[in-house]
Every structure is written in C-alpha cells, then in structure tokens.
GROMACS .gro file of N, CA and C in nm:
model
  345
    1UNK      N    1   0.507   3.529  -2.658
    1UNK     CA    2   0.383   3.462  -2.620
    1UNK      C    3   0.270   3.554  -2.616
    2UNK      N    4   0.299   3.673  -2.557
    2UNK     CA    5   0.191   3.775  -2.542
    2UNK      C    6   0.146   3.823  -2.680
    3UNK      N    7   0.240   3.846  -2.769
    3UNK     CA    8   0.204   3.892  -2.903
    3UNK      C    9   0.116   3.791  -2.974
    4UNK      N   10   0.148   3.665  -2.966
    4UNK     CA   11   0.068   3.558  -3.028
    4UNK      C   12  -0.072   3.552  -2.967
    5UNK      N   13  -0.084   3.567  -2.842
    5UNK     CA   14  -0.212   3.571  -2.775
    5UNK      C   15  -0.294   3.693  -2.822
    6UNK      N   16  -0.231   3.804  -2.828
    6UNK     CA   17  -0.303   3.926  -2.874
    6UNK      C   18  -0.344   3.910  -3.018
    7UNK      N   19  -0.255   3.856  -3.104
    7UNK     CA   20  -0.289   3.839  -3.245
    7UNK      C   21  -0.402   3.741  -3.265
    8UNK      N   22  -0.399   3.627  -3.196
    8UNK     CA   23  -0.507   3.534  -3.215
    8UNK      C   24  -0.636   3.587  -3.159
    9UNK      N   25  -0.631   3.660  -3.052
    9UNK     CA   26  -0.756   3.723  -3.000
    9UNK      C   27  -0.809   3.827  -3.098
   10UNK      N   28  -0.718   3.897  -3.165
   10UNK     CA   29  -0.758   3.998  -3.264
   10UNK      C   30  -0.827   3.935  -3.385
   11UNK      N   31  -0.772   3.831  -3.443
   11UNK     CA   32  -0.829   3.772  -3.561
   11UNK      C   33  -0.942   3.678  -3.532
   12UNK      N   34  -0.951   3.619  -3.408
   12UNK     CA   35  -1.059   3.528  -3.375
   12UNK      C   36  -1.070   3.419  -3.481
   13UNK      N   37  -1.185   3.405  -3.532
   13UNK     CA   38  -1.212   3.300  -3.634
   13UNK      C   39  -1.210   3.356  -3.779
   14UNK      N   40  -1.174   3.485  -3.786
   14UNK     CA   41  -1.173   3.546  -3.920
   14UNK      C   42  -1.058   3.504  -4.006
   15UNK      N   43  -1.064   3.529  -4.136
   15UNK     CA   44  -0.958   3.491  -4.225
   15UNK      C   45  -0.839   3.589  -4.214
   16UNK      N   46  -0.724   3.542  -4.247
   16UNK     CA   47  -0.609   3.625  -4.259
   16UNK      C   48  -0.557   3.615  -4.400
   17UNK      N   49  -0.499   3.719  -4.455
   17UNK     CA   50  -0.458   3.718  -4.592
   17UNK      C   51  -0.310   3.754  -4.606
   18UNK      N   52  -0.251   3.694  -4.709
   18UNK     CA   53  -0.111   3.718  -4.741
   18UNK      C   54  -0.091   3.721  -4.890
   19UNK      N   55   0.021   3.773  -4.933
   19UNK     CA   56   0.050   3.775  -5.076
   19UNK      C   57   0.150   3.656  -5.097
   20UNK      N   58   0.093   3.536  -5.091
   20UNK     CA   59   0.169   3.418  -5.105
   20UNK      C   60   0.112   3.312  -5.014
   21UNK      N   61   0.175   3.193  -5.013
   21UNK     CA   62   0.127   3.083  -4.937
   21UNK      C   63   0.193   3.068  -4.802
   22UNK      N   64   0.293   3.146  -4.778
   22UNK     CA   65   0.378   3.123  -4.659
   22UNK      C   66   0.338   3.200  -4.537
   23UNK      N   67   0.212   3.238  -4.523
   23UNK     CA   68   0.166   3.317  -4.412
   23UNK      C   69   0.199   3.248  -4.280
   24UNK      N   70   0.172   3.119  -4.269
   24UNK     CA   71   0.194   3.053  -4.140
   24UNK      C   72   0.336   3.022  -4.104
   25UNK      N   73   0.422   3.015  -4.204
   25UNK     CA   74   0.559   2.976  -4.178
   25UNK      C   75   0.628   3.063  -4.072
   26UNK      N   76   0.625   3.195  -4.086
   26UNK     CA   77   0.698   3.278  -3.982
   26UNK      C   78   0.622   3.268  -3.848
   27UNK      N   79   0.492   3.251  -3.849
   27UNK     CA   80   0.421   3.238  -3.726
   27UNK      C   81   0.458   3.109  -3.654
   28UNK      N   82   0.460   2.999  -3.730
   28UNK     CA   83   0.492   2.872  -3.668
   28UNK      C   84   0.635   2.870  -3.615
   29UNK      N   85   0.728   2.934  -3.693
   29UNK     CA   86   0.863   2.940  -3.646
   29UNK      C   87   0.878   3.020  -3.517
   30UNK      N   88   0.809   3.131  -3.509
   30UNK     CA   89   0.812   3.210  -3.389
   30UNK      C   90   0.753   3.135  -3.270
   31UNK      N   91   0.647   3.065  -3.294
   31UNK     CA   92   0.587   2.983  -3.187
   31UNK      C   93   0.685   2.876  -3.140
   32UNK      N   94   0.748   2.808  -3.233
   32UNK     CA   95   0.841   2.706  -3.198
   32UNK      C   96   0.954   2.760  -3.110
   33UNK      N   97   1.010   2.877  -3.154
   33UNK     CA   98   1.125   2.928  -3.077
   33UNK      C   99   1.083   2.980  -2.941
   34UNK      N  100   0.959   3.024  -2.925
   34UNK     CA  101   0.913   3.070  -2.792
   34UNK      C  102   0.841   2.964  -2.712
   35UNK      N  103   0.824   2.848  -2.766
   35UNK     CA  104   0.752   2.739  -2.699
   35UNK      C  105   0.603   2.767  -2.686
   36UNK      N  106   0.552   2.842  -2.783
   36UNK     CA  107   0.406   2.880  -2.776
   36UNK      C  108   0.329   2.796  -2.875
   37UNK      N  109   0.207   2.756  -2.839
   37UNK     CA  110   0.122   2.680  -2.931
   37UNK      C  111   0.066   2.779  -3.035
   38UNK      N  112   0.072   2.743  -3.158
   38UNK     CA  113   0.017   2.824  -3.264
   38UNK      C  114  -0.132   2.804  -3.277
   39UNK      N  115  -0.213   2.903  -3.252
   39UNK     CA  116  -0.356   2.894  -3.251
   39UNK      C  117  -0.416   2.930  -3.384
   40UNK      N  118  -0.339   2.986  -3.475
   40UNK     CA  119  -0.393   3.016  -3.606
   40UNK      C  120  -0.405   2.891  -3.687
   41UNK      N  121  -0.522   2.870  -3.738
   41UNK     CA  122  -0.553   2.750  -3.813
   41UNK      C  123  -0.521   2.775  -3.966
   42UNK      N  124  -0.465   2.670  -4.030
   42UNK     CA  125  -0.435   2.682  -4.171
   42UNK      C  126  -0.556   2.717  -4.258
   43UNK      N  127  -0.672   2.671  -4.215
   43UNK     CA  128  -0.796   2.702  -4.294
   43UNK      C  129  -0.839   2.846  -4.282
   44UNK      N  130  -0.775   2.922  -4.192
   44UNK     CA  131  -0.802   3.063  -4.176
   44UNK      C  132  -0.723   3.150  -4.271
   45UNK      N  133  -0.625   3.087  -4.339
   45UNK     CA  134  -0.537   3.171  -4.420
   45UNK      C  135  -0.582   3.174  -4.568
   46UNK      N  136  -0.563   3.284  -4.633
   46UNK     CA  137  -0.597   3.298  -4.775
   46UNK      C  138  -0.484   3.369  -4.845
   47UNK      N  139  -0.461   3.327  -4.970
   47UNK     CA  140  -0.361   3.385  -5.054
   47UNK      C  141  -0.429   3.491  -5.146
   48UNK      N  142  -0.400   3.617  -5.123
   48UNK     CA  143  -0.462   3.715  -5.197
   48UNK      C  144  -0.440   3.713  -5.347
   49UNK      N  145  -0.337   3.645  -5.390
   49UNK     CA  146  -0.307   3.631  -5.531
   49UNK      C  147  -0.417   3.557  -5.609
   50UNK      N  148  -0.483   3.461  -5.539
   50UNK     CA  149  -0.596   3.390  -5.600
   50UNK      C  150  -0.712   3.483  -5.631
   51UNK      N  151  -0.730   3.579  -5.544
   51UNK     CA  152  -0.834   3.680  -5.563
   51UNK      C  153  -0.797   3.770  -5.681
   52UNK      N  154  -0.670   3.809  -5.691
   52UNK     CA  155  -0.628   3.892  -5.801
   52UNK      C  156  -0.639   3.823  -5.934
   53UNK      N  157  -0.618   3.694  -5.938
   53UNK     CA  158  -0.640   3.616  -6.063
   53UNK      C  159  -0.788   3.622  -6.102
   54UNK      N  160  -0.879   3.605  -6.007
   54UNK     CA  161  -1.019   3.614  -6.033
   54UNK      C  162  -1.062   3.754  -6.083
   55UNK      N  163  -0.985   3.853  -6.044
   55UNK     CA  164  -1.010   3.992  -6.088
   55UNK      C  165  -0.946   4.022  -6.218
   56UNK      N  166  -0.902   3.923  -6.289
   56UNK     CA  167  -0.840   3.927  -6.420
   56UNK      C  168  -0.706   4.001  -6.423
   57UNK      N  169  -0.633   3.993  -6.315
   57UNK     CA  170  -0.496   4.030  -6.315
   57UNK      C  171  -0.416   3.909  -6.370
   58UNK      N  172  -0.323   3.933  -6.465
   58UNK     CA  173  -0.254   3.819  -6.521
   58UNK      C  174  -0.150   3.758  -6.425
   59UNK      N  175  -0.127   3.634  -6.449
   59UNK     CA  176  -0.028   3.565  -6.367
   59UNK      C  177   0.109   3.632  -6.368
   60UNK      N  178   0.146   3.679  -6.491
   60UNK     CA  179   0.267   3.753  -6.512
   60UNK      C  180   0.272   3.877  -6.425
   61UNK      N  181   0.160   3.955  -6.421
   61UNK     CA  182   0.153   4.073  -6.339
   61UNK      C  183   0.167   4.038  -6.190
   62UNK      N  184   0.099   3.934  -6.148
   62UNK     CA  185   0.105   3.891  -6.013
   62UNK      C  186   0.248   3.848  -5.971
   63UNK      N  187   0.312   3.773  -6.055
   63UNK     CA  188   0.446   3.722  -6.027
   63UNK      C  189   0.551   3.834  -6.029
   64UNK      N  190   0.530   3.935  -6.106
   64UNK     CA  191   0.626   4.042  -6.117
   64UNK      C  192   0.606   4.155  -6.011
   65UNK      N  193   0.507   4.135  -5.926
   65UNK     CA  194   0.482   4.228  -5.821
   65UNK      C  195   0.493   4.162  -5.683
   66UNK      N  196   0.500   4.246  -5.583
   66UNK     CA  197   0.493   4.201  -5.445
   66UNK      C  198   0.377   4.272  -5.383
   67UNK      N  199   0.345   4.239  -5.258
   67UNK     CA  200   0.237   4.308  -5.189
   67UNK      C  201   0.260   4.455  -5.184
   68UNK      N  202   0.383   4.494  -5.169
   68UNK     CA  203   0.412   4.642  -5.156
   68UNK      C  204   0.416   4.712  -5.291
   69UNK      N  205   0.428   4.645  -5.398
   69UNK     CA  206   0.432   4.713  -5.529
   69UNK      C  207   0.301   4.713  -5.604
   70UNK      N  208   0.199   4.642  -5.551
   70UNK     CA  209   0.070   4.635  -5.618
   70UNK      C  210   0.008   4.776  -5.644
   71UNK      N  211   0.004   4.851  -5.546
   71UNK     CA  212  -0.062   4.983  -5.559
   71UNK      C  213   0.005   5.065  -5.668
   72UNK      N  214   0.134   5.069  -5.670
   72UNK     CA  215   0.208   5.145  -5.771
   72UNK      C  216   0.180   5.088  -5.913
   73UNK      N  217   0.168   4.955  -5.920
   73UNK     CA  218   0.135   4.888  -6.043
   73UNK      C  219   0.011   4.942  -6.104
   74UNK      N  220  -0.087   4.977  -6.017
   74UNK     CA  221  -0.215   5.031  -6.058
   74UNK      C  222  -0.221   5.181  -6.060
   75UNK      N  223  -0.102   5.247  -6.036
   75UNK     CA  224  -0.100   5.392  -6.038
   75UNK      C  225  -0.158   5.458  -5.916
   76UNK      N  226  -0.168   5.383  -5.807
   76UNK     CA  227  -0.224   5.435  -5.683
   76UNK      C  228  -0.106   5.492  -5.602
   77UNK      N  229  -0.117   5.614  -5.557
   77UNK     CA  230  -0.012   5.673  -5.475
   77UNK      C  231  -0.069   5.695  -5.338
   78UNK      N  232   0.020   5.677  -5.242
   78UNK     CA  233  -0.015   5.694  -5.095
   78UNK      C  234   0.042   5.827  -5.046
   79UNK      N  235  -0.026   5.885  -4.951
   79UNK     CA  236   0.026   5.999  -4.881
   79UNK      C  237   0.062   5.963  -4.738
   80UNK      N  238   0.166   5.879  -4.731
   80UNK     CA  239   0.210   5.829  -4.600
   80UNK      C  240   0.351   5.874  -4.573
   81UNK      N  241   0.385   5.878  -4.444
   81UNK     CA  242   0.523   5.906  -4.406
   81UNK      C  243   0.616   5.791  -4.434
   82UNK      N  244   0.557   5.675  -4.440
   82UNK     CA  245   0.639   5.554  -4.473
   82UNK      C  246   0.605   5.506  -4.614
   83UNK      N  247   0.706   5.476  -4.691
   83UNK     CA  248   0.676   5.425  -4.826
   83UNK      C  249   0.792   5.330  -4.856
   84UNK      N  250   0.791   5.221  -4.791
   84UNK     CA  251   0.897   5.125  -4.809
   84UNK      C  252   0.838   4.991  -4.832
   85UNK      N  253   0.862   4.933  -4.951
   85UNK     CA  254   0.809   4.800  -4.978
   85UNK      C  255   0.874   4.706  -4.874
   86UNK      N  256   0.796   4.615  -4.825
   86UNK     CA  257   0.828   4.523  -4.720
   86UNK      C  258   0.818   4.580  -4.583
   87UNK      N  259   0.772   4.702  -4.573
   87UNK     CA  260   0.728   4.755  -4.443
   87UNK      C  261   0.588   4.700  -4.431
   88UNK      N  262   0.559   4.628  -4.324
   88UNK     CA  263   0.433   4.560  -4.310
   88UNK      C  264   0.311   4.654  -4.327
   89UNK      N  265   0.320   4.778  -4.270
   89UNK     CA  266   0.207   4.870  -4.287
   89UNK      C  267   0.188   4.910  -4.432
   90UNK      N  268   0.302   4.940  -4.499
   90UNK     CA  269   0.291   4.979  -4.642
   90UNK      C  270   0.240   4.866  -4.728
   91UNK      N  271   0.286   4.750  -4.707
   91UNK     CA  272   0.243   4.633  -4.783
   91UNK      C  273   0.091   4.607  -4.764
   92UNK      N  274   0.050   4.616  -4.640
   92UNK     CA  275  -0.094   4.593  -4.612
   92UNK      C  276  -0.176   4.702  -4.680
   93UNK      N  277  -0.132   4.826  -4.670
   93UNK     CA  278  -0.209   4.935  -4.734
   93UNK      C  279  -0.209   4.921  -4.887
   94UNK      N  280  -0.099   4.872  -4.942
   94UNK     CA  281  -0.094   4.846  -5.087
   94UNK      C  282  -0.197   4.745  -5.133
   95UNK      N  283  -0.210   4.640  -5.052
   95UNK     CA  284  -0.304   4.533  -5.082
   95UNK      C  285  -0.446   4.589  -5.072
   96UNK      N  286  -0.471   4.662  -4.961
   96UNK     CA  287  -0.609   4.718  -4.938
   96UNK      C  288  -0.644   4.814  -5.050
   97UNK      N  289  -0.548   4.903  -5.084
   97UNK     CA  290  -0.579   5.002  -5.188
   97UNK      C  291  -0.602   4.934  -5.325
   98UNK      N  292  -0.528   4.826  -5.350
   98UNK     CA  293  -0.550   4.754  -5.474
   98UNK      C  294  -0.684   4.686  -5.479
   99UNK      N  295  -0.724   4.626  -5.366
   99UNK     CA  296  -0.859   4.563  -5.363
   99UNK      C  297  -0.968   4.668  -5.383
  100UNK      N  298  -0.954   4.783  -5.320
  100UNK     CA  299  -1.055   4.891  -5.339
  100UNK      C  300  -1.057   4.937  -5.480
  101UNK      N  301  -0.943   4.951  -5.539
  101UNK     CA  302  -0.926   4.995  -5.682
  101UNK      C  303  -1.000   4.895  -5.773
  102UNK      N  304  -0.974   4.769  -5.752
  102UNK     CA  305  -1.040   4.666  -5.833
  102UNK      C  306  -1.188   4.661  -5.811
  103UNK      N  307  -1.229   4.684  -5.686
  103UNK     CA  308  -1.374   4.688  -5.655
  103UNK      C  309  -1.438   4.806  -5.721
  104UNK      N  310  -1.376   4.922  -5.723
  104UNK     CA  311  -1.428   5.040  -5.789
  104UNK      C  312  -1.439   5.024  -5.940
  105UNK      N  313  -1.354   4.938  -5.997
  105UNK     CA  314  -1.362   4.907  -6.137
  105UNK      C  315  -1.458   4.791  -6.169
  106UNK      N  316  -1.526   4.747  -6.069
  106UNK     CA  317  -1.618   4.628  -6.081
  106UNK      C  318  -1.541   4.507  -6.129
  107UNK      N  319  -1.418   4.494  -6.091
  107UNK     CA  320  -1.343   4.371  -6.124
  107UNK      C  321  -1.329   4.276  -6.007
  108UNK      N  322  -1.386   4.315  -5.892
  108UNK     CA  323  -1.368   4.240  -5.771
  108UNK      C  324  -1.507   4.212  -5.710
  109UNK      N  325  -1.531   4.087  -5.676
  109UNK     CA  326  -1.652   4.047  -5.606
  109UNK      C  327  -1.615   4.025  -5.456
  110UNK      N  328  -1.663   4.104  -5.373
  110UNK     CA  329  -1.622   4.103  -5.233
  110UNK      C  330  -1.644   3.965  -5.169
  111UNK      N  331  -1.734   3.887  -5.223
  111UNK     CA  332  -1.756   3.757  -5.175
  111UNK      C  333  -1.635   3.661  -5.195
  112UNK      N  334  -1.547   3.694  -5.290
  112UNK     CA  335  -1.427   3.615  -5.312
  112UNK      C  336  -1.340   3.614  -5.193
  113UNK      N  337  -1.349   3.718  -5.107
  113UNK     CA  338  -1.269   3.727  -4.991
  113UNK      C  339  -1.308   3.631  -4.879
  114UNK      N  340  -1.429   3.573  -4.888
  114UNK     CA  341  -1.474   3.486  -4.788
  114UNK      C  342  -1.497   3.345  -4.836
  115UNK      N  343  -1.464   3.316  -4.959
  115UNK     CA  344  -1.479   3.181  -5.016
  115UNK      C  345  -1.372   3.088  -4.955
   0.00000   0.00000   0.00000
C-alpha cells in the first residue's frame, strides 16, 4: 500500500510509459492482492512503441526487440554495473537512451510524448 501511495504521488498527473499495453495489469493485480485502490488512471499510460513507429522504426524491428534490447539495437552501449534485460533500471535506461538517440537523429518529435 505504501509503495502504491509513493508511486502515485511521484507520477501525479503525468504520463507513464511502457513497452507494450500491459502497464496497468501488474499494478492492478498488486492493488487487488493488497486491497489497495489503484489511483493510476488508464489515460495516463502510453505505449512507447507507438512513438517508435512515428520515428520510422519498423513494426518488425519493434516486435523483435524488448525495452531492454532497444539500445543495443541502435548500437548504444551503457557503462552500468547492471546490464540485464528485464532489470527495470536497465530497461528504463534502454528506452531513454533510444529516445535520446532518435531525437539526436531528428527522428523524434518530443511533442509525441505528450499527445
């Protein structure tokens, strides 16, 4: 319950992003099991894959990668102590690095993140 409260306070009314459509599923399941009300609204969630499509990444490329493999797909290497796909920190950094890479190549309009 405390984690959910801290998380919802942290995101406030801002958007949350995931590599797929199932962002809310694990949150809703956790809330159900703990008897906590889920305060994250579905309209706050965004699938980062839609943004990658707009940046001219092919559907095949998107489907053959995960959030954690995106950076390597673009030849981006990290200097981190953790480098494990599906480690939440690594996956998040992979997405961020990919978005920065696409922005530097003028393939990304930052406004797509708030549409």
